[in-house]
PDB file of C-alpha atoms in Angstrom:
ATOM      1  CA  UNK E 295     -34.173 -14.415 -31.817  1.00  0.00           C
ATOM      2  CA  UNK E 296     -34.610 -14.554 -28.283  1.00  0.00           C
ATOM      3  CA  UNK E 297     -32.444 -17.559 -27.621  1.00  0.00           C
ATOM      4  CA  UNK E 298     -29.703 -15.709 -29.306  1.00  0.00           C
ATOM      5  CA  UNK E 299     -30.042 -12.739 -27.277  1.00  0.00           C
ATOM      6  CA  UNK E 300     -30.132 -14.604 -24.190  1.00  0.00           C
ATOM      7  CA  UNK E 301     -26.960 -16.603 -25.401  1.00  0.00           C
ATOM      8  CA  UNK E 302     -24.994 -13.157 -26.335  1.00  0.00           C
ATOM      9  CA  UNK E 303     -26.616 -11.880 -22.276  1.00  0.00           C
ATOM     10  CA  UNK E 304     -24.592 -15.006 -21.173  1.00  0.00           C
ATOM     11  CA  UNK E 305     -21.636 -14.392 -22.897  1.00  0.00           C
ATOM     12  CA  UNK E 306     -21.218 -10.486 -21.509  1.00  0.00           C
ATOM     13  CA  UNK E 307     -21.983 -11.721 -18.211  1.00  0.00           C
ATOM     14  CA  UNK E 308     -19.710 -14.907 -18.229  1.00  0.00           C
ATOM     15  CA  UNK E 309     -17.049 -12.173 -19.809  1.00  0.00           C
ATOM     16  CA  UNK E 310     -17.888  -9.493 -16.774  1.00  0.00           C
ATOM     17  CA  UNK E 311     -17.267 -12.530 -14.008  1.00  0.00           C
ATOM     18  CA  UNK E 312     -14.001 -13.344 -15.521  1.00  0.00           C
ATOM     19  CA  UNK E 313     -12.674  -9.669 -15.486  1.00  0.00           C
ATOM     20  CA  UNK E 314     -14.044  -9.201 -12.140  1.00  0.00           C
ATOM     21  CA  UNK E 315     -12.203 -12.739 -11.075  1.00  0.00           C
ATOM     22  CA  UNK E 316      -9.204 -11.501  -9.183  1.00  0.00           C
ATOM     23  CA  UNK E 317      -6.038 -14.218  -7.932  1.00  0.00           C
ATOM     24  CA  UNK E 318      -4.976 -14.154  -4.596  1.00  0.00           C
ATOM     25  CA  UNK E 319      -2.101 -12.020  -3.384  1.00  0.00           C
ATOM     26  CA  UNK E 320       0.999 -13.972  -2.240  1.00  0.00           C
ATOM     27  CA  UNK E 321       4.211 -12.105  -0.326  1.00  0.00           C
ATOM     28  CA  UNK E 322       7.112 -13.816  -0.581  1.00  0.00           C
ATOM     29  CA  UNK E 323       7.292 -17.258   0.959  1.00  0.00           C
ATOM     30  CA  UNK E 324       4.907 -15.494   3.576  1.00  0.00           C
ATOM     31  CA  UNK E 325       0.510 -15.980   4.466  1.00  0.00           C
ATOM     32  CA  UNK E 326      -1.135 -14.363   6.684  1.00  0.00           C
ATOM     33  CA  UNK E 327      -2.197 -17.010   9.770  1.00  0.00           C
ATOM     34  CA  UNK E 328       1.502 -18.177  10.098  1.00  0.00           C
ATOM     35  CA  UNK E 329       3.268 -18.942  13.591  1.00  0.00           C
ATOM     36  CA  UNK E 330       6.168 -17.318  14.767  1.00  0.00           C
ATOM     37  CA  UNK E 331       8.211 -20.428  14.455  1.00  0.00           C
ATOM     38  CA  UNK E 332       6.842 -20.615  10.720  1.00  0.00           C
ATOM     39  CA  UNK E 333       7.699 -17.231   9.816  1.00  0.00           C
ATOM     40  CA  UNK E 334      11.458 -17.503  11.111  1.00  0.00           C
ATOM     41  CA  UNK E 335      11.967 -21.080   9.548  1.00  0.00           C
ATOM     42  CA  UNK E 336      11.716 -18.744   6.476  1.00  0.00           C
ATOM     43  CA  UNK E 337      15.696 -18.583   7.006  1.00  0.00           C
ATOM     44  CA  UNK E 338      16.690 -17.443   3.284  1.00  0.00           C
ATOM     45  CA  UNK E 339      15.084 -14.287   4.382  1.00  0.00           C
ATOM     46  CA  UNK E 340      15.871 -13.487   7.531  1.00  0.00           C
ATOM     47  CA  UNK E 341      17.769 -13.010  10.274  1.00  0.00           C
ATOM     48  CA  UNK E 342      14.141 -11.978  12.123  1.00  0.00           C
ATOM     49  CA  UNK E 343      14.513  -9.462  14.753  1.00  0.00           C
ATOM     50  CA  UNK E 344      11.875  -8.700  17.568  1.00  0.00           C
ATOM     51  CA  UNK E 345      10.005  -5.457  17.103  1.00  0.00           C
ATOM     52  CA  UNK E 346       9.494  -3.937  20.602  1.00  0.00           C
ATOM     53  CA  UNK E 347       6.691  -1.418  19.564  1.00  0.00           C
ATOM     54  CA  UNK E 348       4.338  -3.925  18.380  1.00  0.00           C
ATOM     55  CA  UNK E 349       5.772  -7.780  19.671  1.00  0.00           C
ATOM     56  CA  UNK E 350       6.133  -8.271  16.334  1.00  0.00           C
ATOM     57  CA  UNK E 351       9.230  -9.857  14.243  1.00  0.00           C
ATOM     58  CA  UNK E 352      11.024  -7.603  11.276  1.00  0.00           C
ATOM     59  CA  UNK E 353      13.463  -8.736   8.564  1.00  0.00           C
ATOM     60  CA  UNK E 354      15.963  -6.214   6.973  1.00  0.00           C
ATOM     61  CA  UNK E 355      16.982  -8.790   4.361  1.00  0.00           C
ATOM     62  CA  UNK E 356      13.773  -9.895   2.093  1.00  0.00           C
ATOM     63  CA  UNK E 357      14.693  -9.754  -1.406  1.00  0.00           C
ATOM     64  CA  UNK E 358      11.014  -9.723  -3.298  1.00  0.00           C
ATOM     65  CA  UNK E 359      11.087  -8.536  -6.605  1.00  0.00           C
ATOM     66  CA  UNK E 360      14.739  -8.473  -6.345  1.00  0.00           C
ATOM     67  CA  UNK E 361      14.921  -6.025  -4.129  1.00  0.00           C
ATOM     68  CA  UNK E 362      15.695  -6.406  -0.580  1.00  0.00           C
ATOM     69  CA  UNK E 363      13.200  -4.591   1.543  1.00  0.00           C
ATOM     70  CA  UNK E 364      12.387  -4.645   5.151  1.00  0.00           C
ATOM     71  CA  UNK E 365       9.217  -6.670   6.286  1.00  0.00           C
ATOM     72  CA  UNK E 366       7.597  -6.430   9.607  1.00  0.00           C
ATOM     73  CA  UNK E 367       5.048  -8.939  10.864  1.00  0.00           C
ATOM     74  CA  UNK E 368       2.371  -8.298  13.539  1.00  0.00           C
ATOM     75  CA  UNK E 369       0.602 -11.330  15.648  1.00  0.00           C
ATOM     76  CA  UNK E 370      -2.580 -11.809  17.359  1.00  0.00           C
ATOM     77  CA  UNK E 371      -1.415 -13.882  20.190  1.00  0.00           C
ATOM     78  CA  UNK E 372       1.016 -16.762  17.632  1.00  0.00           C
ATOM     79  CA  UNK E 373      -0.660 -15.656  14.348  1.00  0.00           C
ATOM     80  CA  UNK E 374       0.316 -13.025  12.219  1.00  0.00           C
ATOM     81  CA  UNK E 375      -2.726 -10.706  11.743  1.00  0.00           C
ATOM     82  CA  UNK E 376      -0.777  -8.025   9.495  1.00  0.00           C
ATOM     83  CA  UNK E 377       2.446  -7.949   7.237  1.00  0.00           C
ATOM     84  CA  UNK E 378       3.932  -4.157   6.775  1.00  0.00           C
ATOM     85  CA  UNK E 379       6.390  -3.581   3.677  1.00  0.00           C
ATOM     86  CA  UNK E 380       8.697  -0.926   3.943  1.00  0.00           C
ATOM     87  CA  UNK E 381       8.986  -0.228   0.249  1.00  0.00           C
ATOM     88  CA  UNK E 382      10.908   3.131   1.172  1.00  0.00           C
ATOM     89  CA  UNK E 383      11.662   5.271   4.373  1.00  0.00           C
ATOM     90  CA  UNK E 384      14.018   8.176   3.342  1.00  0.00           C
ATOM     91  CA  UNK E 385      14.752  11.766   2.493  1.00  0.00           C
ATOM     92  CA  UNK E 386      14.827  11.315  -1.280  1.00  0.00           C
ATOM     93  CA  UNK E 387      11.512  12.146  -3.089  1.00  0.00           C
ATOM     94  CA  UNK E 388      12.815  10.437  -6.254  1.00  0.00           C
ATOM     95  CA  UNK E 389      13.081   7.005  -3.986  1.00  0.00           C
ATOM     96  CA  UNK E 390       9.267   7.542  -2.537  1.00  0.00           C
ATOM     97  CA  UNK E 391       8.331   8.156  -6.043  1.00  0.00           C
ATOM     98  CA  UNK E 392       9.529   5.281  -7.257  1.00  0.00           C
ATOM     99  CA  UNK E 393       8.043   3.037  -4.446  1.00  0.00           C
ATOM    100  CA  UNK E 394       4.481   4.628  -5.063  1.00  0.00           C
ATOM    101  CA  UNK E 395       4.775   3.498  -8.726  1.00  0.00           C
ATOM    102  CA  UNK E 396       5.720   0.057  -7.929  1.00  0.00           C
ATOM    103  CA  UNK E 397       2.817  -0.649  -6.208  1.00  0.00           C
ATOM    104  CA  UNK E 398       1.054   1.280  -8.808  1.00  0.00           C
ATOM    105  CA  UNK E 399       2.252  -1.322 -11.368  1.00  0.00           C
ATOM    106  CA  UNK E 400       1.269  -4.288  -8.783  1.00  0.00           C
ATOM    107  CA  UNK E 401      -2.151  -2.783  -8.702  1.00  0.00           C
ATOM    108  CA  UNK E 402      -2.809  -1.896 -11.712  1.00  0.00           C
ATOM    109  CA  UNK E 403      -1.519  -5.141 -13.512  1.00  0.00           C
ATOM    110  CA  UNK E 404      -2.767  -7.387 -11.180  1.00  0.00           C
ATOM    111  CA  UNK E 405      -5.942  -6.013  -9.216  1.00  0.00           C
ATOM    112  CA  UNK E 406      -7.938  -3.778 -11.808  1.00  0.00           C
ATOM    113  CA  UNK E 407      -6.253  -0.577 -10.953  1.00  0.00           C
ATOM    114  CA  UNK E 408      -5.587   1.963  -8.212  1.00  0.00           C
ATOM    115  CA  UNK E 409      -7.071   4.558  -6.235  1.00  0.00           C
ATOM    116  CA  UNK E 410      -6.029   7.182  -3.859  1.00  0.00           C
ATOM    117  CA  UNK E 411      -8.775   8.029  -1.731  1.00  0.00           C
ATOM    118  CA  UNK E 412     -10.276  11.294  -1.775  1.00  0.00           C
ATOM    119  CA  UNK E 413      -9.282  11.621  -5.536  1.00  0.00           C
ATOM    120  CA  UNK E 414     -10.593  11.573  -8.887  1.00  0.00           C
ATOM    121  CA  UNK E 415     -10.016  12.369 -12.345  1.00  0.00           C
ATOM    122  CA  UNK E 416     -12.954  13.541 -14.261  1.00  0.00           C
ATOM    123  CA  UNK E 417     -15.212  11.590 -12.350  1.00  0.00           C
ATOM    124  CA  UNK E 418     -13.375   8.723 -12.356  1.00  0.00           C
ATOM    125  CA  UNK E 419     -11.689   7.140  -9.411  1.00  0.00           C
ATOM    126  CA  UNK E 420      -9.684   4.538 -10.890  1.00  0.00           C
ATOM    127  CA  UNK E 421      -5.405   6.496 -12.008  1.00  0.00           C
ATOM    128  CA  UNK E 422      -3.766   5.894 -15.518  1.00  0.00           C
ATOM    129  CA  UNK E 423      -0.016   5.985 -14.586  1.00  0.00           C
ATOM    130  CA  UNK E 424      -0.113   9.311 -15.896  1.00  0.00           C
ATOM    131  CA  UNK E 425      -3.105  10.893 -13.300  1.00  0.00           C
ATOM    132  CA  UNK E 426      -1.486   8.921 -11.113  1.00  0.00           C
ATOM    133  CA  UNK E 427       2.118  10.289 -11.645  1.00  0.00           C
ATOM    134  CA  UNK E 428       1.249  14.168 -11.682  1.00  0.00           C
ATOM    135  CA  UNK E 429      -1.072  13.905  -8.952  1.00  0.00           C
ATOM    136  CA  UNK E 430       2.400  12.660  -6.845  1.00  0.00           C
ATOM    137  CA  UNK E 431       4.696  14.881  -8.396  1.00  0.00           C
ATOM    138  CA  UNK E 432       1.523  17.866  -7.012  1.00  0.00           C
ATOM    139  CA  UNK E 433       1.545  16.527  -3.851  1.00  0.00           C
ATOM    140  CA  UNK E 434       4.300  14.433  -2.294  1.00  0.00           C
ATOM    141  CA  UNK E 435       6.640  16.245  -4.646  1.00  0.00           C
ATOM    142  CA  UNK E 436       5.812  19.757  -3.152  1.00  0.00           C
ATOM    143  CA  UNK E 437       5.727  18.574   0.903  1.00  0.00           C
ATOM    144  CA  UNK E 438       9.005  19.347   1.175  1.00  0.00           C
ATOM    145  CA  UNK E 439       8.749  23.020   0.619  1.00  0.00           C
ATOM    146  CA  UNK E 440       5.356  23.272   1.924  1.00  0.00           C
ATOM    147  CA  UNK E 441       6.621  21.799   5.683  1.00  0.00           C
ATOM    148  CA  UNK E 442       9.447  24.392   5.572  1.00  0.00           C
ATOM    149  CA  UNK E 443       7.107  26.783   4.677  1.00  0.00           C
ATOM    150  CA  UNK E 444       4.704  25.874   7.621  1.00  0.00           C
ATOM    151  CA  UNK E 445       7.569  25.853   9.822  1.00  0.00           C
ATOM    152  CA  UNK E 446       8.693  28.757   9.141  1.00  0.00           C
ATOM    153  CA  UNK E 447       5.548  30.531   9.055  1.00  0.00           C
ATOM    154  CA  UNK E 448       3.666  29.099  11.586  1.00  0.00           C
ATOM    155  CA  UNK E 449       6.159  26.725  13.843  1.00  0.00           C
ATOM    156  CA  UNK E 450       4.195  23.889  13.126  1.00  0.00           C
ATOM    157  CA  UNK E 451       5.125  19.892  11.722  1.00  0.00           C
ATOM    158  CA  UNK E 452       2.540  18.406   9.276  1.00  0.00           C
ATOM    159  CA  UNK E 453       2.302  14.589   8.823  1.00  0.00           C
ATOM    160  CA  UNK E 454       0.495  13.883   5.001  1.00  0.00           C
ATOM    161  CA  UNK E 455      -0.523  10.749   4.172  1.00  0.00           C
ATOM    162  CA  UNK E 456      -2.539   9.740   1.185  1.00  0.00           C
ATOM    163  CA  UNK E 457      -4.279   6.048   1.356  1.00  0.00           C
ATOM    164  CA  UNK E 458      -4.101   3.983  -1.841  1.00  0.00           C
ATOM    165  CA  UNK E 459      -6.126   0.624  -2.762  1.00  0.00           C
ATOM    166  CA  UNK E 460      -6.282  -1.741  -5.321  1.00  0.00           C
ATOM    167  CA  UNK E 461      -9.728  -1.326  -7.414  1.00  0.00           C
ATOM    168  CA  UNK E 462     -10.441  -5.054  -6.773  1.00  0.00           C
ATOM    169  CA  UNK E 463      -8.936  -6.709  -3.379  1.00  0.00           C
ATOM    170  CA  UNK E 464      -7.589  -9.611  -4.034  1.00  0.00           C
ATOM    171  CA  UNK E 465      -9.346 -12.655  -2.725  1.00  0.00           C
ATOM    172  CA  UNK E 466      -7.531 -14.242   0.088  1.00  0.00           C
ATOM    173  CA  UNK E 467      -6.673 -10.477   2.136  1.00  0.00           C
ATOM    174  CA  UNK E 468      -6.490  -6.899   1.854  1.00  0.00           C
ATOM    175  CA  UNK E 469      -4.088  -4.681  -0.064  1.00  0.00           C
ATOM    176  CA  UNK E 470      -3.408  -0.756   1.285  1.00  0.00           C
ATOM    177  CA  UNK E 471      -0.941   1.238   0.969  1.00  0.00           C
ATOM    178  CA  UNK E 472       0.212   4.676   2.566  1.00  0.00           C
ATOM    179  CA  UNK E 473       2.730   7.459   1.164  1.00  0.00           C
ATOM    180  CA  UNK E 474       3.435   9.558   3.901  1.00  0.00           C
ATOM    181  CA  UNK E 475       5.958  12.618   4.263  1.00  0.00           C
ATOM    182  CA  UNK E 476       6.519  13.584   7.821  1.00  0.00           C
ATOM    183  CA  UNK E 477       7.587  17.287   7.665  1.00  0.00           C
ATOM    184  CA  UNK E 478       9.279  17.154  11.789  1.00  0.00           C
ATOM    185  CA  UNK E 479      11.946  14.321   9.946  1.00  0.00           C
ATOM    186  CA  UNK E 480      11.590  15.491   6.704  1.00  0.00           C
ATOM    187  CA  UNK E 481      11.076  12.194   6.048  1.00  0.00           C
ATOM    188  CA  UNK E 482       9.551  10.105   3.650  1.00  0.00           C
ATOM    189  CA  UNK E 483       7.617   6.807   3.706  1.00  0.00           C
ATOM    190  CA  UNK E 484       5.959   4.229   1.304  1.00  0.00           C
ATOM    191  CA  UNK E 485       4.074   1.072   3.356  1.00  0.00           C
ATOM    192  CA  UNK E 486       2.366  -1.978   1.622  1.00  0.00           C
ATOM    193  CA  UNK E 487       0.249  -3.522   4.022  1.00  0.00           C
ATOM    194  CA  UNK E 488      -1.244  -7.212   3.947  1.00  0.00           C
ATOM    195  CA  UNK E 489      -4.457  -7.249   5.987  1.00  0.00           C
ATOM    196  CA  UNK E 490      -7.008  -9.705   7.189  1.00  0.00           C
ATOM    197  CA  UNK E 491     -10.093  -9.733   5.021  1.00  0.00           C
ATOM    198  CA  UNK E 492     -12.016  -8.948   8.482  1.00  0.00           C
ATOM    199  CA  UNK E 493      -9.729  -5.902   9.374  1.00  0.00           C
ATOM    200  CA  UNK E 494     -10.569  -2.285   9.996  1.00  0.00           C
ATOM    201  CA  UNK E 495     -10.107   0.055   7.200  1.00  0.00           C
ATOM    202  CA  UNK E 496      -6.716   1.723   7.380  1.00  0.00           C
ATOM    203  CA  UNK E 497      -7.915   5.344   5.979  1.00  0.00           C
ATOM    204  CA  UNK E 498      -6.993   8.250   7.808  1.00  0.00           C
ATOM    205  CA  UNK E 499      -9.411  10.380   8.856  1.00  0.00           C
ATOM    206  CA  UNK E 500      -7.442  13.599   7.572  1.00  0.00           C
ATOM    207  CA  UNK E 501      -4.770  14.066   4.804  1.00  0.00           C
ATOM    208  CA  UNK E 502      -3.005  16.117   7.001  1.00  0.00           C
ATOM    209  CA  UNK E 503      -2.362  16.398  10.865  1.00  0.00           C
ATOM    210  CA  UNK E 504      -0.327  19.388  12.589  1.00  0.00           C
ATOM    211  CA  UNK E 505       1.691  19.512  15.555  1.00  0.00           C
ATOM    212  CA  UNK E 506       3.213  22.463  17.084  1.00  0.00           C
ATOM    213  CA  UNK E 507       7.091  22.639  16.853  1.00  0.00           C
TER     214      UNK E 507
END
C-alpha cells in the first residue's frame, strides 16, 4: 500500500513539473545578446533604421505572424539588452483591442495564462478570454471619453497604462506587455517587450499619471 501511494505521489508530481515546464520564447529570426551587425544581416526584415532616442535600431517591415509590425531593438554597448514590439500605436480602440488579445492568445496558449497587474477575478489572478475581454472593453474602451471628460473638466491629460505578464515566463527571457492610451494624443498603444531574465520589472508605479494641459 505504501509503495503504491508513493508511486501515484510520483506520478502527480512528475505531472505538476511537466505543466509547470515552459519552452523558450523565440521573436522572429531575433535573441536577445545579438550584435548590431547580426541584427541587420537579418535583411528579409529590414531595412533597420537608427533610433535616436535610445541608439537603438527599428524595423518598420517585420512580418511575424504574418503581420508586419514595427520592432525596435535596444543595446548595452553592441548587445541588444531589450526588443520592443509595436503591436499597435493608433487612434482606433478596435485595433488596440485586437493587439491586447493577441498577446492574450500568445500567453495564454503558450505560457500558462495572463495577468494584468492589479487585477483579479474572484480571487483569481490568472484572465479567461472572457475576464480578460470585459475588463478591456471597462477600461481601455472607456479612456476615450474619460480623457475628454478630464479635459474638459479639469484641463488635465491622463496617460493609463495597465501591465500584463505571462503566468509562467518563459525560460530563456522575460515577457511584458503594456496597453497604454495617452489622452494629450488620444492615442493608443500596445508594446510586447522581450527582456533580460536579470532586468528590472517594467510595472508602473500608478495606472494613471496626470499632466496639466
Amino acid at each position: 500500500m505504501q509503495k503504491l501511494i508513493s508511486f501515484a505521489f510520483l506520478l502527480i508530481a512528475s505531472s505538476l513539473c511537466h505543466a509547470q515546464t515552459v519552452s523558450e520564447y523565440k521573436l522572429g529570426p531575433w535573441n536577445l545578446g545579438m550584435t548590431r551587425a547580426q541584427i541587420i544581416a537579418q535583411s528579409e526584415y529590414g531595412p533597420y533604421v537608427p533610433v535616436k532616442a535610445t541608439g537603438g535600431l527599428e524595423t518598420f517591415d517585420a512580418t511575424l505572424d504574418g503581420k508586419k509590425e514595427n520592432v525596435s531593438f535596444v543595446f548595452d554597448g553592441d548587445k541588444v539588452k531589450f526588443i520592443q514590439v509595436f503591436k499597435y500605436e493608433g487612434t482606433d480602440f478596435s485595433g488596440a483591442r485586437e493587439a491586447a488579445l493577441n498577446i492574450f492568445r500568445l500567453f495564454d496558449s503558450q505560457f500558462g495564462g495572463t495577468t494584468v497587474n492589479g487585477v483579479s477575478v474572484h480571487g483569481h489572478e490568472r484572465l479567461d478570454m472572457s475576464s480578460f475581454t470585459a475588463f478591456i472593453d471597462r477600461t481601455l474602451g472607456k479612456s476615450i471619453e474619460l480623457g475628454e471628460k478630464e479635459k474638459k473638466e479639469h484641463s488635465i491629460a491622463m496617460l493609463i497604462t495597465f501591465d500584463m505578464k505571462p503566468v509562467t515566463q518563459p525560460k530563456n527571457c522575460r515577457l511584458h506587455s503594456q496597453l497604454i492610451y495617452d489622452s494629450r494624443t488620444k492615442t493608443f498603444y500596445v508594446f510586447l517587450f522581450q527582456d533580460e531574465l536579470g532586468a528590472s520589472d517594467r510595472t508602473r508605479t500608478s495606472v494613471i499619471e496626470i499632466s496639466p494641459l
